[in-house]
PDB file of N, CA and C and ligand atoms in Angstrom:
ATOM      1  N   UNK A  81     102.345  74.518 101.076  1.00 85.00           N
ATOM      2  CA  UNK A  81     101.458  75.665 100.847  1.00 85.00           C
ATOM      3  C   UNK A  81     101.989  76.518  99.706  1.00 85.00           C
ATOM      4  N   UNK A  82     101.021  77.213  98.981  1.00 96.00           N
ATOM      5  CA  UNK A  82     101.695  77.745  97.779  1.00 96.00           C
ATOM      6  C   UNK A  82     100.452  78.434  97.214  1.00 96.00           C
ATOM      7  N   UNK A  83     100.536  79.861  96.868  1.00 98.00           N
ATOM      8  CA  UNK A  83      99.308  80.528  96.407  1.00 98.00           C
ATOM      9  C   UNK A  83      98.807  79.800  95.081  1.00 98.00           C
ATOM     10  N   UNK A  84      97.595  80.091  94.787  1.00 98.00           N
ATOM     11  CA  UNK A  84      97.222  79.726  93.356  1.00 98.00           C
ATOM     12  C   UNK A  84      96.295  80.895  92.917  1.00 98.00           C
ATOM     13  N   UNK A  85      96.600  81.071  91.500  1.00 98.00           N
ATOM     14  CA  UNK A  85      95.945  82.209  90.747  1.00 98.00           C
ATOM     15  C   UNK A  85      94.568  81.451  90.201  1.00 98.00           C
ATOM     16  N   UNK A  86      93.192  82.273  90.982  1.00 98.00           N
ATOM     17  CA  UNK A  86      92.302  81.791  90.369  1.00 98.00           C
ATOM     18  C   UNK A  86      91.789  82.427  89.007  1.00 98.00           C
ATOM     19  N   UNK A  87      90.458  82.008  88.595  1.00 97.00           N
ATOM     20  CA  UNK A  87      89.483  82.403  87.389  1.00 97.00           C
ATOM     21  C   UNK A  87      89.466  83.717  87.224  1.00 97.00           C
ATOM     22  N   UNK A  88      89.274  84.620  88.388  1.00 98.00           N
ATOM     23  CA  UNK A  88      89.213  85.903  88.671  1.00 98.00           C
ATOM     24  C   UNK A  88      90.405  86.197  87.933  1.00 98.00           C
ATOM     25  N   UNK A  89      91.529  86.070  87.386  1.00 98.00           N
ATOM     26  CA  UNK A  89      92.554  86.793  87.004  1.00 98.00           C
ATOM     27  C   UNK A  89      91.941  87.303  85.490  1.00 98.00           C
ATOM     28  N   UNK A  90      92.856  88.441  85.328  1.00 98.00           N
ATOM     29  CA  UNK A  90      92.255  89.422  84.010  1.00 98.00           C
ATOM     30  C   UNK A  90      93.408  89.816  83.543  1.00 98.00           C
ATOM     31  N   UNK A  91      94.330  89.278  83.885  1.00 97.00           N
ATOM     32  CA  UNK A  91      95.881  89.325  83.034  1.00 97.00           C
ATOM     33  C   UNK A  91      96.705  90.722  83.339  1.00 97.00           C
ATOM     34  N   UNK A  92      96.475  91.150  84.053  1.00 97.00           N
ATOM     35  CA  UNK A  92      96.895  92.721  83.997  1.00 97.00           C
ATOM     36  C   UNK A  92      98.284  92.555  84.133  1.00 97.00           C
ATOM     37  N   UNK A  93      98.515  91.117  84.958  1.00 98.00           N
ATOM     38  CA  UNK A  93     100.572  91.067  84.991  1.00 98.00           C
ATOM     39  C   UNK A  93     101.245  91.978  86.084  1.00 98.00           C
ATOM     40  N   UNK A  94     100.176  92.776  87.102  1.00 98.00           N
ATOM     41  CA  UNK A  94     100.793  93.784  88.239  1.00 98.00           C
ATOM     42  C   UNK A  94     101.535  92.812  89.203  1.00 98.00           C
ATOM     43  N   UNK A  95     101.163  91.825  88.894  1.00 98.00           N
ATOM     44  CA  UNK A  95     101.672  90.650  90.383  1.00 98.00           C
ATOM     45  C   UNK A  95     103.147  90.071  89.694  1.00 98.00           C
ATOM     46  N   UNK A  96     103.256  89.707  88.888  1.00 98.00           N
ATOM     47  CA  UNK A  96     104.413  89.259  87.968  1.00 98.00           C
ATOM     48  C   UNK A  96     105.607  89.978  88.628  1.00 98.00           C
ATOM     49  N   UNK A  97     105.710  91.011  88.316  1.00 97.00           N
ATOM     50  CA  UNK A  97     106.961  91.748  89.126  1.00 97.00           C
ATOM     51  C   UNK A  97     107.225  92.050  90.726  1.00 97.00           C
ATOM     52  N   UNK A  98     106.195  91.827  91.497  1.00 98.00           N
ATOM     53  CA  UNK A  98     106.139  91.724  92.751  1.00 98.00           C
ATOM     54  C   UNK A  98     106.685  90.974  93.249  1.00 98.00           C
ATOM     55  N   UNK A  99     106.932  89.476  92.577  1.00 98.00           N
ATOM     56  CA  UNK A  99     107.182  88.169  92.882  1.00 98.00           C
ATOM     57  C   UNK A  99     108.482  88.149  93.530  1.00 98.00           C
ATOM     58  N   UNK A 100     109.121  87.626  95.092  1.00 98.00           N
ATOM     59  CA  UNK A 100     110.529  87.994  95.361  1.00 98.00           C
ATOM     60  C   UNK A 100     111.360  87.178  94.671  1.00 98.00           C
ATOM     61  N   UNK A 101     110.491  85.519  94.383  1.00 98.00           N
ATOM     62  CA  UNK A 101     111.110  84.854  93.767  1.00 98.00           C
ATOM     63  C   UNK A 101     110.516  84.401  92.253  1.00 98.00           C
ATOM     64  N   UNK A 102     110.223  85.048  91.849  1.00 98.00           N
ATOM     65  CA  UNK A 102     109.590  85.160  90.294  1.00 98.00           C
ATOM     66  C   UNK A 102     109.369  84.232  89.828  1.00 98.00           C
ATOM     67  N   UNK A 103     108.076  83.407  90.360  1.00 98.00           N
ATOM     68  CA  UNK A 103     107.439  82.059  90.079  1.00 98.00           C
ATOM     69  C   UNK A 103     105.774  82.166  89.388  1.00 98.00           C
ATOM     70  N   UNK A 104     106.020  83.734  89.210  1.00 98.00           N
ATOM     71  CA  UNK A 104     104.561  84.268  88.380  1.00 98.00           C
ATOM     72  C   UNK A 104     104.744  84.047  87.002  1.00 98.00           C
ATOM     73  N   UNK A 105     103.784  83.758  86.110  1.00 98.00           N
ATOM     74  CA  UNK A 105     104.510  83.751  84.781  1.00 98.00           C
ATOM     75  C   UNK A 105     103.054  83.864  84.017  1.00 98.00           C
ATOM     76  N   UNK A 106     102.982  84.094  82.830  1.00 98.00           N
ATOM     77  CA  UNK A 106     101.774  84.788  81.947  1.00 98.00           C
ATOM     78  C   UNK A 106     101.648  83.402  81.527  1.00 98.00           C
ATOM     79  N   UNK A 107     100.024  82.952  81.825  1.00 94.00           N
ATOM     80  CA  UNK A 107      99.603  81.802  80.980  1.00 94.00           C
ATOM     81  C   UNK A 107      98.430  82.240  80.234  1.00 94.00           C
ATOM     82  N   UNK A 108      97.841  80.752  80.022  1.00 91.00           N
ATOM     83  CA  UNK A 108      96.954  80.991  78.843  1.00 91.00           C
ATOM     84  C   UNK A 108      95.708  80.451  79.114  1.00 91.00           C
ATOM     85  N   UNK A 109      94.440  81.368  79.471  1.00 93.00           N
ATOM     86  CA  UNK A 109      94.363  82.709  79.760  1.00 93.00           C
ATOM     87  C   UNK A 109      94.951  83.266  80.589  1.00 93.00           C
ATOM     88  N   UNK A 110      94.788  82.770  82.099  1.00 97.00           N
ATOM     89  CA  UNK A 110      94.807  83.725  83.310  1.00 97.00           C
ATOM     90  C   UNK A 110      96.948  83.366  83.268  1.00 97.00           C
ATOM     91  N   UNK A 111      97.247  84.283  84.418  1.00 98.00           N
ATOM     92  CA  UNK A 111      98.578  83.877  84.969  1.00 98.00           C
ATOM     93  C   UNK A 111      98.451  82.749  85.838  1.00 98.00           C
ATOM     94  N   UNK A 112      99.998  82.197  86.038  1.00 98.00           N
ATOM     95  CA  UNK A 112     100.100  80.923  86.802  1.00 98.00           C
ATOM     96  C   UNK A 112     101.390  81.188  87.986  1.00 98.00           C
ATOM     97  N   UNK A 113     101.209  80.606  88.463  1.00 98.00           N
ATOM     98  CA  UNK A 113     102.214  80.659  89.990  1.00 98.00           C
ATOM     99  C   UNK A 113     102.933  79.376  89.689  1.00 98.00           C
ATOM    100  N   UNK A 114     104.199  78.605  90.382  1.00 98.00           N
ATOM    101  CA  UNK A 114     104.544  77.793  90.002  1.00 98.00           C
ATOM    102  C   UNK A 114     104.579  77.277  91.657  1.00 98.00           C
ATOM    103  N   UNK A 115     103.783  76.444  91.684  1.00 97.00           N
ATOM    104  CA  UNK A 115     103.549  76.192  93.582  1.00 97.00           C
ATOM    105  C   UNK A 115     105.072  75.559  93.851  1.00 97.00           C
ATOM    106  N   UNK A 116     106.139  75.031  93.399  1.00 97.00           N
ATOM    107  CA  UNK A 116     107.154  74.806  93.899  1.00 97.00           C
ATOM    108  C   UNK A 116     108.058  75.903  94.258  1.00 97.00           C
ATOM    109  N   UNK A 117     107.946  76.355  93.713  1.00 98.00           N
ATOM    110  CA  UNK A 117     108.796  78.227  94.361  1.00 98.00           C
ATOM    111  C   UNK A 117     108.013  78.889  95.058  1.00 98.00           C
ATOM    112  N   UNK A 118     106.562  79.144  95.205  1.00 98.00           N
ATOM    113  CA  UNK A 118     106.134  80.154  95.703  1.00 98.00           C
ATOM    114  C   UNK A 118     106.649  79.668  97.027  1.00 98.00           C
ATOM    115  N   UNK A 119     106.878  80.921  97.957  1.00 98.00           N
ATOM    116  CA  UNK A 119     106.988  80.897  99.180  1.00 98.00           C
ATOM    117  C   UNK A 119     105.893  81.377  99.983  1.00 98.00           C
ATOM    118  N   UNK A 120     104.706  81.468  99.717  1.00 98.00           N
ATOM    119  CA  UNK A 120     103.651  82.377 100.569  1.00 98.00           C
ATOM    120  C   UNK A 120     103.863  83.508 100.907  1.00 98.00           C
ATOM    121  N   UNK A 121     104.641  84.563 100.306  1.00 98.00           N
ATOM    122  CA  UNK A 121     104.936  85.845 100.874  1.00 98.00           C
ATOM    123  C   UNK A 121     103.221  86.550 100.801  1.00 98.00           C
ATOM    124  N   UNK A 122     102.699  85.797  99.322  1.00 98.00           N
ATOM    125  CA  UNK A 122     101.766  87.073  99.794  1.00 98.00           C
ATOM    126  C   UNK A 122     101.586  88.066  98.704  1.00 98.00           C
ATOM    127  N   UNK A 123     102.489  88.803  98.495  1.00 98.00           N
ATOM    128  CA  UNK A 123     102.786  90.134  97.991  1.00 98.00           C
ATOM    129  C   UNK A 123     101.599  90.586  96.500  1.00 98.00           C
ATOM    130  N   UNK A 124     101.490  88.692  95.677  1.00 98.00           N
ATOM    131  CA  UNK A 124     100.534  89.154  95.043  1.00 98.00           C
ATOM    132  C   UNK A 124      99.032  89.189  95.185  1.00 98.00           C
ATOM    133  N   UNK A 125      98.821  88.653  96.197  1.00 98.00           N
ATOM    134  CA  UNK A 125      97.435  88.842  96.395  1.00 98.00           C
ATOM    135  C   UNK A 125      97.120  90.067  96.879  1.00 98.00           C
ATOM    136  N   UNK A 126      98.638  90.794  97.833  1.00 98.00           N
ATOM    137  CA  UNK A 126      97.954  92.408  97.762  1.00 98.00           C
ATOM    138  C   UNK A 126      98.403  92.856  96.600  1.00 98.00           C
ATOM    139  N   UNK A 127      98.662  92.529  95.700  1.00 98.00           N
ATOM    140  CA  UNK A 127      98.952  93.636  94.623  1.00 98.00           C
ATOM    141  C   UNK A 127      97.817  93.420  93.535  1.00 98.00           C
ATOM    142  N   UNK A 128      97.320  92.120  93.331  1.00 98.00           N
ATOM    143  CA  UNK A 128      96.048  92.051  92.443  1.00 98.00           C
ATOM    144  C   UNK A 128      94.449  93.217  92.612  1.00 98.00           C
ATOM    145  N   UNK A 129      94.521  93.549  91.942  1.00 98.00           N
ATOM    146  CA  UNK A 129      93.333  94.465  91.877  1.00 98.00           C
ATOM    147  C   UNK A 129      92.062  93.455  91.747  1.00 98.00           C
ATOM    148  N   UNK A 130      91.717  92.489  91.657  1.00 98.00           N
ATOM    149  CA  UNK A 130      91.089  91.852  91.163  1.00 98.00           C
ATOM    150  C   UNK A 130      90.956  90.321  92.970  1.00 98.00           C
ATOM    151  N   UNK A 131      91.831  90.159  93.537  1.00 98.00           N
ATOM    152  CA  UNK A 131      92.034  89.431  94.837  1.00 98.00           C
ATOM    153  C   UNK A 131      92.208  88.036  93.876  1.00 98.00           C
ATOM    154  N   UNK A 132      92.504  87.644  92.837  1.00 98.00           N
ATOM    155  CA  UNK A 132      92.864  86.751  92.094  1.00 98.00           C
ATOM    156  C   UNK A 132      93.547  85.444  92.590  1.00 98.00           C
ATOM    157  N   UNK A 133      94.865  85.759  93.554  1.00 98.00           N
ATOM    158  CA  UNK A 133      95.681  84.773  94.208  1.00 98.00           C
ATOM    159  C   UNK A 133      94.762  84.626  95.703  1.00 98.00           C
ATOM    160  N   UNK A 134      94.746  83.154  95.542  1.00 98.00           N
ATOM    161  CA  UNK A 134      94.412  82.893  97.107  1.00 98.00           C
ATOM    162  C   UNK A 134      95.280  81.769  97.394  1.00 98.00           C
ATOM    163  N   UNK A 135      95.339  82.086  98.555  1.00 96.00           N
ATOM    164  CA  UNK A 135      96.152  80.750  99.876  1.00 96.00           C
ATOM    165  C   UNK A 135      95.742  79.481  99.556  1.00 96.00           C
ATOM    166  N   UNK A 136      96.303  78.624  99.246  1.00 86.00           N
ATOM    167  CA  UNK A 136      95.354  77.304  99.242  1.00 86.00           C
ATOM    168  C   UNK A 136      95.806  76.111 100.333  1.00 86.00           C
TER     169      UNK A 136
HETATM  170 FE1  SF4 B  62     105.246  84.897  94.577  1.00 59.53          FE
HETATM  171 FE2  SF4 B  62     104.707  85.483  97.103  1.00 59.53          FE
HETATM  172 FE3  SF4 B  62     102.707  85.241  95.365  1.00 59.53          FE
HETATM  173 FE4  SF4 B  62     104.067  83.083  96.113  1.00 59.53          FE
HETATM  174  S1  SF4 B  62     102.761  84.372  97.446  1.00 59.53           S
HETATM  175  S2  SF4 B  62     103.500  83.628  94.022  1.00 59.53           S
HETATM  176  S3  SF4 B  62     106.128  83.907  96.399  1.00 59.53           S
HETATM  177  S4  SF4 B  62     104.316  86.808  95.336  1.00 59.53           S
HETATM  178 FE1  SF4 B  63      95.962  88.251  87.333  1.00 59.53          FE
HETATM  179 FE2  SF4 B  63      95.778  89.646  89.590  1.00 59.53          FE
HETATM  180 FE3  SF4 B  63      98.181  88.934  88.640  1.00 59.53          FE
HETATM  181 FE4  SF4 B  63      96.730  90.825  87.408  1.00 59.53          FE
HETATM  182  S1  SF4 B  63      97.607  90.969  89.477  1.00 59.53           S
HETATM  183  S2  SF4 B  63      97.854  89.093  86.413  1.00 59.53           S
HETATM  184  S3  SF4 B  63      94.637  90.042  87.689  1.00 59.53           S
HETATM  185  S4  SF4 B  63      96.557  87.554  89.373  1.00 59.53           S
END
């Protein structure tokens, strides 16, 4: 299990620093998660203004 950043992302980068294990990273367009580190905490889907990260 491992979040993924959908279409909805608008780059704002608020989730990037949230990350406990900093597997967020600025792509091209939207941001990307790196599903081998994420741990499901979570943290950025509450921090997206936008609900961008979902559970997959
Ligand atoms: Fe990082 Fe947690 Fe989001 Fe996974 S769910 S990308 S570990 S903030
Ligand atoms: Fe994209 Fe949401 Fe992260 Fe902002 S907080 S970069 S909109 S996923």
């Amino acid at each position: 299990m491992a979040y993924v950043i959908t279409d909805e992302c608008i780059g704002c980068g608020a989730c990037e620093d949230q990350c406990p294990v900093s597997c967020i990273s600025a792509g091209d367009p939207i941001y990307v998660i790196d599903a081998d580190s994420c741990i499901d905490c979570g943290n950025c889907a509450g921090t997206c203004p936008v609900g961008a990260p979902q559970a997959e």
